[in-house]
Amino acid sequence: MIHGIGTDLCDVRRVADTLARRGERFAQKVLGPAELQVFRARRARSETRGLRYLATRFSAKEAFSKAIGLGMRLPMRWSDCEILNQASGQPHIVLHGELARWFAAQGLRAHVTLTDEGDHAASFVVVERLAGGDQP
């Protein structure tokens, strides 16, 4: 059963402006540890690739927060929600800390897709309630 759906459209130029103003502190606030490693590696190869990676992750976390119905309130924290890639390239959500415990207790599973083109990054998240999950 679907618990929630979230979508987000992010202007990559806004992310670029924020990154220019705040430096890597912005990336450290938004990204989890594994994402931060990927961001740094991509940014070292190409500033544009790093920027697009950061924008897609920002967008996906916004969409995820909408799909779970919390917005950016605890236990939802930017760095406790990572959008990583399977070996195949498929994105998936990895949760940590209190957010992971809350999500598991709710009996939820998330699916994410993301894309970027030109000046925009977009994402779509579907959160489903597994059979036997707690009802809020």
PDB file of N, CA and C in Angstrom, residues 2 25 29 32 36 41 44-45 48 53 60 73 82 84 87 92 99 111 115 118 130 133:
ATOM      1  N   ILE A   2       0.519   2.245  -0.774  1.00  0.00           N
ATOM      2  CA  ILE A   2       1.308   3.472  -0.845  1.00  0.00           C
ATOM      3  C   ILE A   2       1.072   4.312   0.410  1.00  0.00           C
ATOM      4  N   ARG A  25      30.778  23.500   3.350  1.00  0.00           N
ATOM      5  CA  ARG A  25      29.878  23.362   4.516  1.00  0.00           C
ATOM      6  C   ARG A  25      28.459  23.026   4.070  1.00  0.00           C
ATOM      7  N   LYS A  29      26.390  19.623   5.082  1.00  0.00           N
ATOM      8  CA  LYS A  29      25.088  19.662   5.754  1.00  0.00           C
ATOM      9  C   LYS A  29      24.079  18.765   5.037  1.00  0.00           C
ATOM     10  N   GLY A  32      25.253  12.778   3.302  1.00  0.00           N
ATOM     11  CA  GLY A  32      25.751  11.824   4.281  1.00  0.00           C
ATOM     12  C   GLY A  32      27.189  11.455   3.939  1.00  0.00           C
ATOM     13  N   LEU A  36      29.097  12.215   0.448  1.00  0.00           N
ATOM     14  CA  LEU A  36      30.139  13.236   0.455  1.00  0.00           C
ATOM     15  C   LEU A  36      31.395  12.741  -0.262  1.00  0.00           C
ATOM     16  N   ALA A  41      34.738  13.214  -5.144  1.00  0.00           N
ATOM     17  CA  ALA A  41      35.397  12.559  -6.284  1.00  0.00           C
ATOM     18  C   ALA A  41      34.874  13.124  -7.604  1.00  0.00           C
ATOM     19  N   ALA A  44      36.108  16.684  -8.093  1.00  0.00           N
ATOM     20  CA  ALA A  44      37.528  16.739  -8.453  1.00  0.00           C
ATOM     21  C   ALA A  44      37.725  16.504  -9.952  1.00  0.00           C
ATOM     22  N   ARG A  45      36.887  15.638 -10.527  1.00  0.00           N
ATOM     23  CA  ARG A  45      36.971  15.374 -11.972  1.00  0.00           C
ATOM     24  C   ARG A  45      36.348  16.499 -12.786  1.00  0.00           C
ATOM     25  N   THR A  48      31.116  20.665 -12.661  1.00  0.00           N
ATOM     26  CA  THR A  48      29.724  20.486 -13.082  1.00  0.00           C
ATOM     27  C   THR A  48      29.161  19.156 -12.611  1.00  0.00           C
ATOM     28  N   TYR A  53      25.517  16.308  -8.978  1.00  0.00           N
ATOM     29  CA  TYR A  53      25.337  15.258  -7.969  1.00  0.00           C
ATOM     30  C   TYR A  53      24.705  15.849  -6.713  1.00  0.00           C
ATOM     31  N   ALA A  60      16.232  14.833  -4.172  1.00  0.00           N
ATOM     32  CA  ALA A  60      15.701  13.535  -3.732  1.00  0.00           C
ATOM     33  C   ALA A  60      15.363  13.536  -2.245  1.00  0.00           C
ATOM     34  N   ARG A  73      11.514  17.818   9.385  1.00  0.00           N
ATOM     35  CA  ARG A  73      11.408  17.803  10.843  1.00  0.00           C
ATOM     36  C   ARG A  73      11.942  16.474  11.350  1.00  0.00           C
ATOM     37  N   GLU A  82      20.614   9.048   2.775  1.00  0.00           N
ATOM     38  CA  GLU A  82      21.568   9.057   1.662  1.00  0.00           C
ATOM     39  C   GLU A  82      20.931   8.438   0.423  1.00  0.00           C
ATOM     40  N   LEU A  84      22.144   6.692  -2.671  1.00  0.00           N
ATOM     41  CA  LEU A  84      23.324   6.036  -3.229  1.00  0.00           C
ATOM     42  C   LEU A  84      22.915   5.265  -4.482  1.00  0.00           C
ATOM     43  N   ALA A  87      25.243  -1.077  -7.962  1.00  0.00           N
ATOM     44  CA  ALA A  87      26.265  -1.308  -8.983  1.00  0.00           C
ATOM     45  C   ALA A  87      25.697  -1.075 -10.384  1.00  0.00           C
ATOM     46  N   HIS A  92      19.087   4.299  -4.795  1.00  0.00           N
ATOM     47  CA  HIS A  92      18.305   3.758  -3.682  1.00  0.00           C
ATOM     48  C   HIS A  92      18.583   4.586  -2.447  1.00  0.00           C
ATOM     49  N   LEU A  99      16.279   8.302  12.096  1.00  0.00           N
ATOM     50  CA  LEU A  99      15.423   8.227  10.913  1.00  0.00           C
ATOM     51  C   LEU A  99      15.262   6.779  10.447  1.00  0.00           C
ATOM     52  N   HIS A 111      11.232   4.017  -2.741  1.00  0.00           N
ATOM     53  CA  HIS A 111      11.751   3.883  -4.096  1.00  0.00           C
ATOM     54  C   HIS A 111      12.019   5.299  -4.606  1.00  0.00           C
ATOM     55  N   THR A 115      16.826  12.722 -11.850  1.00  0.00           N
ATOM     56  CA  THR A 115      17.364  13.089 -13.152  1.00  0.00           C
ATOM     57  C   THR A 115      17.812  14.541 -13.107  1.00  0.00           C
ATOM     58  N   GLY A 118      19.998  20.273 -18.072  1.00  0.00           N
ATOM     59  CA  GLY A 118      20.148  21.731 -18.115  1.00  0.00           C
ATOM     60  C   GLY A 118      20.312  22.299 -16.719  1.00  0.00           C
ATOM     61  N   LEU A 130       4.706  -1.719   4.110  1.00  0.00           N
ATOM     62  CA  LEU A 130       4.765  -3.159   3.958  1.00  0.00           C
ATOM     63  C   LEU A 130       3.679  -3.812   4.801  1.00  0.00           C
ATOM     64  N   GLY A 133       3.084  -3.427   8.797  1.00  0.00           N
ATOM     65  CA  GLY A 133       3.685  -2.205   9.329  1.00  0.00           C
ATOM     66  C   GLY A 133       2.721  -1.481  10.257  1.00  0.00           C
TER      67      GLY A 133
END
